[in-house]
Amino acid sequence: MAKKRGLIINGQLRSKTQRETKMADGAGDPRPAVDERPKLEDIFTEIGNDIQRHLEAVFLAQGRGRRPNFPSTAATNKLLLQLYSIKIKSGSPWTAVTDWFSSLFPYQYPPFRVRHLIESTVTSVLSCDPSARKQFYDGHIDLTFIGEQCSKIGLTRLNLLDLTLLPEHLKTSTFKCTNGLLLELDNFCCREGHGFDYFSLLIEKLVPGTTDIRSLKQAIKHIRFEFRKLNKSKRRNTNAANYLDQEFVPKRTKLDDIGNNARLQNVNITSGTTAVATQTLVEQWENNVETLQTELGCAQALISELHEQQIVTTQKLKQKIDTLTHDLKLKAEKIACIQTELKDVKSRAPYLRVKRREKYLKEKEKDLVGKALCKSSETVSQLKTHIKYLTKTLDNQKQLANFHKKQKKIYQKDAALLKTACSQLESELLELSSDSLTTRNHGRQYTEAMEKCVMEVVGELDVSTEKCAKVIQSVAYWLFDKKVPLSQLPSADTATNMVDRAHVLSKHQVAEGVLLSDRWNLHGDGTTRDHNKILGQQVALDSGKMLSAGFCAMAVEDQTTLLDNAICMMHELVDLYTESEDEREVLYKSMLEKMFAVMSDRASVNKAYNRCLDAYRKEQTGNENLLHFLYCNAHFLLGLSNVCESSLKVIENDICTLTGRKLGRDSDAKFQRFKHSSESAVARFVRTACDVFGPRGDEKNGCRLEWEAFCSESLGIKSRVKSFRMNRFNNFFEGAAALYHHRESVTTFLGDYKGKGNLKLQSVLCDAKCEELQALVRALGIVFYKITGPFWQLLESDTEYVDLYKFVQAMLHLFQLWQHDASDLLSEKNKGIFPDFAISVDEIHHSLYSGVSEYHQDITKKALEQVMGSFIEVTERQLADFLEGGVYGQEPDQELRKKMKHCRLTNLVSENEFGDLDFSQYRRRHASLHYHSGIQMIKKNHTISDWLKSKSPQDQSRLLDHARKQAHDLRIKHRNSEKLVLVKTKERLEEHYRKEQEKASARDEAKRQILVRVKANGGPCSCPSDVDKVLSCCDTMGKKTNVLKDEFRYLKQVLGIADKRLIMGNKKTDELEKILKGVLGGIDMQQEGTLVAKDFGVELEGTDDVNITCSEENVAIRTKFPKKREKKKKSVHMQKKESLRHQEQCVEKFIFSRQGTWVAVAYEQEYFIGEVVEVKSDTLAVVQFLNRGYRNMFRWPQVEDISEIDSKYVFASDFEVQMHSGGRSWIVPELSYLEKLYISYTELFF
């Protein structure tokens, strides 16, 4: 009962814990609940042994010498852990530990609770974090603590054990006696073994005159009952605490009730208003007094009678006691006489003989009994041994019987399997004995083996559906000598249907993997192929396996569309996994709840999509745990390449300022027309050199074959030049390192090049000869070997995502050091940012550090220091999660590390799948995205060769039946979704076209208004004198200013003259006039094609259409857009005749007149469409060509295709070239007509 009371005071009723029952008295090692918690050895190492050695010397000392004195120490958690450590090392029992503790702190803590105190301390320290453990060690323990209520009034255990030590303030002042105080005092008395008398004595000392003992017992029971009831309520924390803080109110007695009634009647009497009521109350009071007096007289008479009876009874008892005392004395005397006689008898010889005989008989009896017991014990032991033998024999027989039963079941199963195998072998034997191969069942359906074969051959082995039947036929004939006609094998359409079923199986595989995993990650990335936006999705399971979830089309890449596609993907997986509607909702929520992280790039739309997905997941599942938003760390290298180029531009400008000349080809006059390029000289050299020397480069202007032959035959080396793609992660720096390695070879090769040295090759030669430029290229090569290369090696390693912070923070520290002094990078012995992931040293690495001049070295050092500053900005922006204070910027706990073990560092799996998609679309140009997605999933997930093969034959048949039912519906669903995307894309393009038309109309209207105002002012001005004429007609300065501004607008907006001086701003009228005259004085208006007002050819007033043709950009201004004229149908002969006549006129009359003209140039095999970028003469111009792509879409190639063209090869010009959606593609509406002209041109001249 005492233990139960003490636990109720703490607010809860607890039984003995499992930890307390499992701990033994000797070892008593409380084990942590999980494996991640620290061990006791680590805890003992952390707390040290500063005072522990002293304690061991005191408690464990042996010998007779003087023991050391007890150390003076406070009661802390560290001391309790040290006592526990001594107990484990010495193997002492808990009683000894209790004695040690009592010796250190006598009379301060009950000995029977010392073990519980130490065990609870050990359990608490094992559950603490490493950071909180140090604070826990120094925590003080109050050994004299009884309860909160006693602490409030200053009562301790020592005060209650010795009442003479009560605090003075409790004796002199009054305090509030609460219910909790009474319960704590009662529990104390029960725990210490004191009775209720000691409890009443405590109450009398603390609160004198509270109540009597009987009422106090009832009050304690009532308080305990109420407290238990409140603890069971829903608001037990507040209600129970409030009840304990309430003041104790003792129960009232009957006498108190009488007094209260009397006071109440007095109040009623004094408050009465009538004499009658007062008289009635007085009479009632008199009657009560008379009744009480009568009862008092009767009680006094009864008391006197009882007193007399007591006196008589007392006298009788005294007489009886005297009589008994006398009898007792007589009997005592008689006993003394008998004892004297007995002593005499015992001293005589007969008695002694009897005693000796009795002793002899007892010894004889013992000998006989011992011999009998020996014989019986031997017999019993033999019987026990025999019984054990029989028991073992029986157990062995039972085990043997059970073994035979199990073997019988195994043999029966083996027999059944052998029967099945025999039947299969018989069927296979029949097939092998026959010349044909069974490909169909009894009906027209193909066998499951044939279906799985086609799925694997087409889906995983990348055989086309048209060739699938022939491949199977060839394999069956040459390997198995089976002749299978093509009619018995699946056709191309049937093979496509089987691939659709394999698509369903692959989706089922993904759904199964997600639902059976504890957590999974969603990877995703978007791309554009032939103006179609495609989203690729992958699933990373907690086992580390990556599964492809296929592709889907999108109309626009925003957060809403991405969220819808993710939801549709999960719904589709659940729908294909089960056919039950009830299970689908449960599985969908389970799949959504198991989603752990999302991997994407750092685009703003992906960040918004992550927030939307997290909110949707919380809404559907109620799981408040945030999703982990992971970003591809490979894009960090793209950020480095971008900022590196901008930093190099600053360095190039500084070098040009110091040397007084430009770098590379920019110093040659023949390249002046390219001086406005925004590309840095270093990036230009790397790009152009890789294009002409590297693989997949410029086949038209390059010389890769000649370069490789030169390296192999003349130098005896292999070309190390890479293919250049600026959007590749590490291509920019790796290409720079290879080019610096070949810098002398490039100069020699291009200097002696016998072929046609076009501008591109000349540009590379000029850049290769520039010493300052090569120093900057060397800096890029060093960055590759010391920074970007090791970082790429790190991304390809098995490093966990939560451990990346160690490398990122170390890398940032090196960047900060190298920003101020990059001398360490110029040392060949430097291991780079990550020595464990350094790139192997080769000849390119040696060339970066050999044969370098001091001037060259100084430029490279300054470039590296400038680049390191930019790298710091990119690191702090893109890798902020891994820096100090970031989400993953510190050591994670074991639970998070376990959960994120399957998380990958990059999202390259999406990039790789898009590369496979490009190859698949190249091989199957007319296949749907549904087919490409299915092929990709089957190949990447190994659906047939691994997953389906691992299933039992029954499960394979079930899955194939399920796939047959779902394949057609899934294909229809994807086809409808693709059509819906096309509809949305069309609507978006129409809306974009409408807005562009509105903008064009607004621009045309603005130009028309400018022309109207210029005409009204007397303009436009064609020379400086016209400006004076126009201004002479103005009266005020404000009007002059408006006229000049209209002339400015006319030159800029209508004529399209690009001059930096034509900026009005807040300039005054005189400045505007001076600028306008200067601009008009430096322009030949007739050469520019500018028309004065009288040459417009139309009247501006009262006209609806205004057509003005300007030579600069061939601007056509129309206030109204006329409908397209319907072409009259002409005969084929007439069309050919007109086209030939038109072509003859073009060849005879076409001259290059202005830049920006679209021309079609004929070659022997095909024609090319391009734009005139520079006019050298009437018959010679520089043309930049478009690259013709899929579906007659034109794009500007990544490598500029620029050539000098003679006008005699131009067979068409001034045709319309329209910009397609996105601004990256172009279309030619009259392309079919141009093809007819080209055919006519070739027939005429080639």
mmCIF file with all atom_site columns, N, CA, C and O in Angstrom, residues 1074-1103:
data_model
loop_
_atom_site.group_PDB
_atom_site.id
_atom_site.type_symbol
_atom_site.label_atom_id
_atom_site.label_alt_id
_atom_site.label_comp_id
_atom_site.label_asym_id
_atom_site.label_entity_id
_atom_site.label_seq_id
_atom_site.pdbx_PDB_ins_code
_atom_site.Cartn_x
_atom_site.Cartn_y
_atom_site.Cartn_z
_atom_site.occupancy
_atom_site.B_iso_or_equiv
_atom_site.pdbx_formal_charge
_atom_site.auth_seq_id
_atom_site.auth_comp_id
_atom_site.auth_asym_id
_atom_site.auth_atom_id
_atom_site.pdbx_PDB_model_num
ATOM 1   N N  . LYS A 1 1074 ? 21.243 69.280 -81.865  1.00 0.00 ? 1074 LYS A N  1
ATOM 2   C CA . LYS A 1 1074 ? 22.629 69.000 -82.223  1.00 0.00 ? 1074 LYS A CA 1
ATOM 3   C C  . LYS A 1 1074 ? 22.830 67.510 -82.520  1.00 0.00 ? 1074 LYS A C  1
ATOM 4   O O  . LYS A 1 1074 ? 23.517 67.135 -83.484  1.00 0.00 ? 1074 LYS A O  1
ATOM 5   N N  . ILE A 1 1075 ? 22.205 66.638 -81.698  1.00 0.00 ? 1075 ILE A N  1
ATOM 6   C CA . ILE A 1 1075 ? 22.345 65.187 -81.908  1.00 0.00 ? 1075 ILE A CA 1
ATOM 7   C C  . ILE A 1 1075 ? 21.697 64.776 -83.220  1.00 0.00 ? 1075 ILE A C  1
ATOM 8   O O  . ILE A 1 1075 ? 22.252 63.987 -83.992  1.00 0.00 ? 1075 ILE A O  1
ATOM 9   N N  . LEU A 1 1076 ? 20.508 65.328 -83.510  1.00 0.00 ? 1076 LEU A N  1
ATOM 10  C CA . LEU A 1 1076 ? 19.803 64.960 -84.735  1.00 0.00 ? 1076 LEU A CA 1
ATOM 11  C C  . LEU A 1 1076 ? 20.587 65.367 -85.973  1.00 0.00 ? 1076 LEU A C  1
ATOM 12  O O  . LEU A 1 1076 ? 20.694 64.606 -86.942  1.00 0.00 ? 1076 LEU A O  1
ATOM 13  N N  . LYS A 1 1077 ? 21.164 66.546 -85.926  1.00 0.00 ? 1077 LYS A N  1
ATOM 14  C CA . LYS A 1 1077 ? 21.977 66.976 -87.075  1.00 0.00 ? 1077 LYS A CA 1
ATOM 15  C C  . LYS A 1 1077 ? 23.213 66.099 -87.230  1.00 0.00 ? 1077 LYS A C  1
ATOM 16  O O  . LYS A 1 1077 ? 23.618 65.773 -88.355  1.00 0.00 ? 1077 LYS A O  1
ATOM 17  N N  . GLY A 1 1078 ? 23.814 65.720 -86.091  1.00 0.00 ? 1078 GLY A N  1
ATOM 18  C CA . GLY A 1 1078 ? 24.985 64.856 -86.188  1.00 0.00 ? 1078 GLY A CA 1
ATOM 19  C C  . GLY A 1 1078 ? 24.651 63.489 -86.764  1.00 0.00 ? 1078 GLY A C  1
ATOM 20  O O  . GLY A 1 1078 ? 25.412 62.939 -87.551  1.00 0.00 ? 1078 GLY A O  1
ATOM 21  N N  . VAL A 1 1079 ? 23.495 62.935 -86.380  1.00 0.00 ? 1079 VAL A N  1
ATOM 22  C CA . VAL A 1 1079 ? 23.099 61.634 -86.897  1.00 0.00 ? 1079 VAL A CA 1
ATOM 23  C C  . VAL A 1 1079 ? 22.772 61.707 -88.376  1.00 0.00 ? 1079 VAL A C  1
ATOM 24  O O  . VAL A 1 1079 ? 23.197 60.870 -89.184  1.00 0.00 ? 1079 VAL A O  1
ATOM 25  N N  . LEU A 1 1080 ? 22.021 62.752 -88.782  1.00 0.00 ? 1080 LEU A N  1
ATOM 26  C CA . LEU A 1 1080 ? 21.657 62.880 -90.190  1.00 0.00 ? 1080 LEU A CA 1
ATOM 27  C C  . LEU A 1 1080 ? 22.861 63.214 -91.057  1.00 0.00 ? 1080 LEU A C  1
ATOM 28  O O  . LEU A 1 1080 ? 22.921 62.820 -92.227  1.00 0.00 ? 1080 LEU A O  1
ATOM 29  N N  . GLY A 1 1081 ? 23.834 63.902 -90.464  1.00 0.00 ? 1081 GLY A N  1
ATOM 30  C CA . GLY A 1 1081 ? 25.024 64.234 -91.242  1.00 0.00 ? 1081 GLY A CA 1
ATOM 31  C C  . GLY A 1 1081 ? 25.912 63.043 -91.494  1.00 0.00 ? 1081 GLY A C  1
ATOM 32  O O  . GLY A 1 1081 ? 26.662 63.027 -92.478  1.00 0.00 ? 1081 GLY A O  1
ATOM 33  N N  . GLY A 1 1082 ? 25.850 62.030 -90.677  1.00 0.00 ? 1082 GLY A N  1
ATOM 34  C CA . GLY A 1 1082 ? 26.699 60.859 -90.851  1.00 0.00 ? 1082 GLY A CA 1
ATOM 35  C C  . GLY A 1 1082 ? 26.035 59.714 -91.561  1.00 0.00 ? 1082 GLY A C  1
ATOM 36  O O  . GLY A 1 1082 ? 26.600 58.629 -91.661  1.00 0.00 ? 1082 GLY A O  1
ATOM 37  N N  . ILE A 1 1083 ? 24.796 59.878 -92.073  1.00 0.00 ? 1083 ILE A N  1
ATOM 38  C CA . ILE A 1 1083 ? 24.060 58.802 -92.734  1.00 0.00 ? 1083 ILE A CA 1
ATOM 39  C C  . ILE A 1 1083 ? 23.729 59.216 -94.156  1.00 0.00 ? 1083 ILE A C  1
ATOM 40  O O  . ILE A 1 1083 ? 23.247 60.336 -94.404  1.00 0.00 ? 1083 ILE A O  1
ATOM 41  N N  . ASP A 1 1084 ? 24.020 58.344 -95.096  1.00 0.00 ? 1084 ASP A N  1
ATOM 42  C CA . ASP A 1 1084 ? 23.589 58.558 -96.478  1.00 0.00 ? 1084 ASP A CA 1
ATOM 43  C C  . ASP A 1 1084 ? 22.166 58.030 -96.593  1.00 0.00 ? 1084 ASP A C  1
ATOM 44  O O  . ASP A 1 1084 ? 21.944 56.827 -96.680  1.00 0.00 ? 1084 ASP A O  1
ATOM 45  N N  . MET A 1 1085 ? 21.225 58.925 -96.578  1.00 0.00 ? 1085 MET A N  1
ATOM 46  C CA . MET A 1 1085 ? 19.826 58.509 -96.497  1.00 0.00 ? 1085 MET A CA 1
ATOM 47  C C  . MET A 1 1085 ? 19.386 57.754 -97.747  1.00 0.00 ? 1085 MET A C  1
ATOM 48  O O  . MET A 1 1085 ? 18.522 56.892 -97.687  1.00 0.00 ? 1085 MET A O  1
ATOM 49  N N  . GLN A 1 1086 ? 19.971 58.095 -98.892  1.00 0.00 ? 1086 GLN A N  1
ATOM 50  C CA . GLN A 1 1086 ? 19.591 57.367 -100.109 1.00 0.00 ? 1086 GLN A CA 1
ATOM 51  C C  . GLN A 1 1086 ? 20.105 55.924 -100.064 1.00 0.00 ? 1086 GLN A C  1
ATOM 52  O O  . GLN A 1 1086 ? 19.457 55.002 -100.496 1.00 0.00 ? 1086 GLN A O  1
ATOM 53  N N  . GLN A 1 1087 ? 21.346 55.783 -99.513  1.00 0.00 ? 1087 GLN A N  1
ATOM 54  C CA . GLN A 1 1087 ? 21.882 54.426 -99.392  1.00 0.00 ? 1087 GLN A CA 1
ATOM 55  C C  . GLN A 1 1087 ? 21.107 53.619 -98.371  1.00 0.00 ? 1087 GLN A C  1
ATOM 56  O O  . GLN A 1 1087 ? 20.880 52.426 -98.529  1.00 0.00 ? 1087 GLN A O  1
ATOM 57  N N  . GLU A 1 1088 ? 20.682 54.284 -97.275  1.00 0.00 ? 1088 GLU A N  1
ATOM 58  C CA . GLU A 1 1088 ? 19.890 53.588 -96.269  1.00 0.00 ? 1088 GLU A CA 1
ATOM 59  C C  . GLU A 1 1088 ? 18.490 53.288 -96.740  1.00 0.00 ? 1088 GLU A C  1
ATOM 60  O O  . GLU A 1 1088 ? 17.761 52.541 -96.128  1.00 0.00 ? 1088 GLU A O  1
ATOM 61  N N  . GLY A 1 1089 ? 18.079 53.939 -97.835  1.00 0.00 ? 1089 GLY A N  1
ATOM 62  C CA . GLY A 1 1089 ? 16.737 53.671 -98.341  1.00 0.00 ? 1089 GLY A CA 1
ATOM 63  C C  . GLY A 1 1089 ? 15.679 54.480 -97.671  1.00 0.00 ? 1089 GLY A C  1
ATOM 64  O O  . GLY A 1 1089 ? 14.499 54.162 -97.746  1.00 0.00 ? 1089 GLY A O  1
ATOM 65  N N  . THR A 1 1090 ? 16.077 55.572 -97.002  1.00 0.00 ? 1090 THR A N  1
ATOM 66  C CA . THR A 1 1090 ? 15.101 56.376 -96.304  1.00 0.00 ? 1090 THR A CA 1
ATOM 67  C C  . THR A 1 1090 ? 14.341 57.226 -97.301  1.00 0.00 ? 1090 THR A C  1
ATOM 68  O O  . THR A 1 1090 ? 14.927 57.841 -98.198  1.00 0.00 ? 1090 THR A O  1
ATOM 69  N N  . LEU A 1 1091 ? 13.069 57.304 -97.176  1.00 0.00 ? 1091 LEU A N  1
ATOM 70  C CA . LEU A 1 1091 ? 12.206 58.081 -98.077  1.00 0.00 ? 1091 LEU A CA 1
ATOM 71  C C  . LEU A 1 1091 ? 11.724 59.326 -97.370  1.00 0.00 ? 1091 LEU A C  1
ATOM 72  O O  . LEU A 1 1091 ? 11.301 59.275 -96.232  1.00 0.00 ? 1091 LEU A O  1
ATOM 73  N N  . VAL A 1 1092 ? 11.795 60.451 -98.047  1.00 0.00 ? 1092 VAL A N  1
ATOM 74  C CA . VAL A 1 1092 ? 11.238 61.683 -97.507  1.00 0.00 ? 1092 VAL A CA 1
ATOM 75  C C  . VAL A 1 1092 ? 9.741  61.651 -97.677  1.00 0.00 ? 1092 VAL A C  1
ATOM 76  O O  . VAL A 1 1092 ? 9.171  60.773 -98.330  1.00 0.00 ? 1092 VAL A O  1
ATOM 77  N N  . ALA A 1 1093 ? 9.104  62.660 -97.132  1.00 0.00 ? 1093 ALA A N  1
ATOM 78  C CA . ALA A 1 1093 ? 7.645  62.620 -97.082  1.00 0.00 ? 1093 ALA A CA 1
ATOM 79  C C  . ALA A 1 1093 ? 7.015  62.613 -98.462  1.00 0.00 ? 1093 ALA A C  1
ATOM 80  O O  . ALA A 1 1093 ? 6.008  61.961 -98.708  1.00 0.00 ? 1093 ALA A O  1
ATOM 81  N N  . LYS A 1 1094 ? 7.641  63.323 -99.426  1.00 0.00 ? 1094 LYS A N  1
ATOM 82  C CA . LYS A 1 1094 ? 7.015  63.403 -100.751 1.00 0.00 ? 1094 LYS A CA 1
ATOM 83  C C  . LYS A 1 1094 ? 7.166  62.099 -101.528 1.00 0.00 ? 1094 LYS A C  1
ATOM 84  O O  . LYS A 1 1094 ? 6.495  61.897 -102.534 1.00 0.00 ? 1094 LYS A O  1
ATOM 85  N N  . ASP A 1 1095 ? 8.080  61.229 -101.108 1.00 0.00 ? 1095 ASP A N  1
ATOM 86  C CA . ASP A 1 1095 ? 8.289  59.959 -101.799 1.00 0.00 ? 1095 ASP A CA 1
ATOM 87  C C  . ASP A 1 1095 ? 7.493  58.815 -101.195 1.00 0.00 ? 1095 ASP A C  1
ATOM 88  O O  . ASP A 1 1095 ? 7.706  57.666 -101.553 1.00 0.00 ? 1095 ASP A O  1
ATOM 89  N N  . PHE A 1 1096 ? 6.588  59.086 -100.237 1.00 0.00 ? 1096 PHE A N  1
ATOM 90  C CA . PHE A 1 1096 ? 5.799  58.013 -99.632  1.00 0.00 ? 1096 PHE A CA 1
ATOM 91  C C  . PHE A 1 1096 ? 4.877  57.354 -100.639 1.00 0.00 ? 1096 PHE A C  1
ATOM 92  O O  . PHE A 1 1096 ? 4.580  56.182 -100.548 1.00 0.00 ? 1096 PHE A O  1
ATOM 93  N N  . GLY A 1 1097 ? 4.402  58.142 -101.588 1.00 0.00 ? 1097 GLY A N  1
ATOM 94  C CA . GLY A 1 1097 ? 3.549  57.562 -102.622 1.00 0.00 ? 1097 GLY A CA 1
ATOM 95  C C  . GLY A 1 1097 ? 2.113  57.429 -102.222 1.00 0.00 ? 1097 GLY A C  1
ATOM 96  O O  . GLY A 1 1097 ? 1.298  56.959 -102.997 1.00 0.00 ? 1097 GLY A O  1
ATOM 97  N N  . VAL A 1 1098 ? 1.730  57.797 -101.019 1.00 0.00 ? 1098 VAL A N  1
ATOM 98  C CA . VAL A 1 1098 ? 0.340  57.704 -100.566 1.00 0.00 ? 1098 VAL A CA 1
ATOM 99  C C  . VAL A 1 1098 ? 0.012  58.966 -99.806  1.00 0.00 ? 1098 VAL A C  1
ATOM 100 O O  . VAL A 1 1098 ? 0.884  59.639 -99.254  1.00 0.00 ? 1098 VAL A O  1
ATOM 101 N N  . GLU A 1 1099 ? -1.247 59.297 -99.777  1.00 0.00 ? 1099 GLU A N  1
ATOM 102 C CA . GLU A 1 1099 ? -1.728 60.413 -98.982  1.00 0.00 ? 1099 GLU A CA 1
ATOM 103 C C  . GLU A 1 1099 ? -2.048 59.894 -97.590  1.00 0.00 ? 1099 GLU A C  1
ATOM 104 O O  . GLU A 1 1099 ? -2.755 58.911 -97.438  1.00 0.00 ? 1099 GLU A O  1
ATOM 105 N N  . LEU A 1 1100 ? -1.499 60.570 -96.588  1.00 0.00 ? 1100 LEU A N  1
ATOM 106 C CA . LEU A 1 1100 ? -1.702 60.108 -95.226  1.00 0.00 ? 1100 LEU A CA 1
ATOM 107 C C  . LEU A 1 1100 ? -3.071 60.448 -94.706  1.00 0.00 ? 1100 LEU A C  1
ATOM 108 O O  . LEU A 1 1100 ? -3.594 59.772 -93.858  1.00 0.00 ? 1100 LEU A O  1
ATOM 109 N N  . GLU A 1 1101 ? -3.641 61.531 -95.195  1.00 0.00 ? 1101 GLU A N  1
ATOM 110 C CA . GLU A 1 1101 ? -4.939 61.948 -94.671  1.00 0.00 ? 1101 GLU A CA 1
ATOM 111 C C  . GLU A 1 1101 ? -6.032 61.228 -95.413  1.00 0.00 ? 1101 GLU A C  1
ATOM 112 O O  . GLU A 1 1101 ? -6.072 61.230 -96.653  1.00 0.00 ? 1101 GLU A O  1
ATOM 113 N N  . GLY A 1 1102 ? -6.921 60.644 -94.667  1.00 0.00 ? 1102 GLY A N  1
ATOM 114 C CA . GLY A 1 1102 ? -8.085 59.989 -95.247  1.00 0.00 ? 1102 GLY A CA 1
ATOM 115 C C  . GLY A 1 1102 ? -7.804 58.628 -95.834  1.00 0.00 ? 1102 GLY A C  1
ATOM 116 O O  . GLY A 1 1102 ? -8.597 58.140 -96.623  1.00 0.00 ? 1102 GLY A O  1
ATOM 117 N N  . THR A 1 1103 ? -6.715 58.041 -95.538  1.00 0.00 ? 1103 THR A N  1
ATOM 118 C CA . THR A 1 1103 ? -6.391 56.707 -96.060  1.00 0.00 ? 1103 THR A CA 1
ATOM 119 C C  . THR A 1 1103 ? -6.455 55.713 -94.920  1.00 0.00 ? 1103 THR A C  1
ATOM 120 O O  . THR A 1 1103 ? -6.191 56.030 -93.774  1.00 0.00 ? 1103 THR A O  1
#
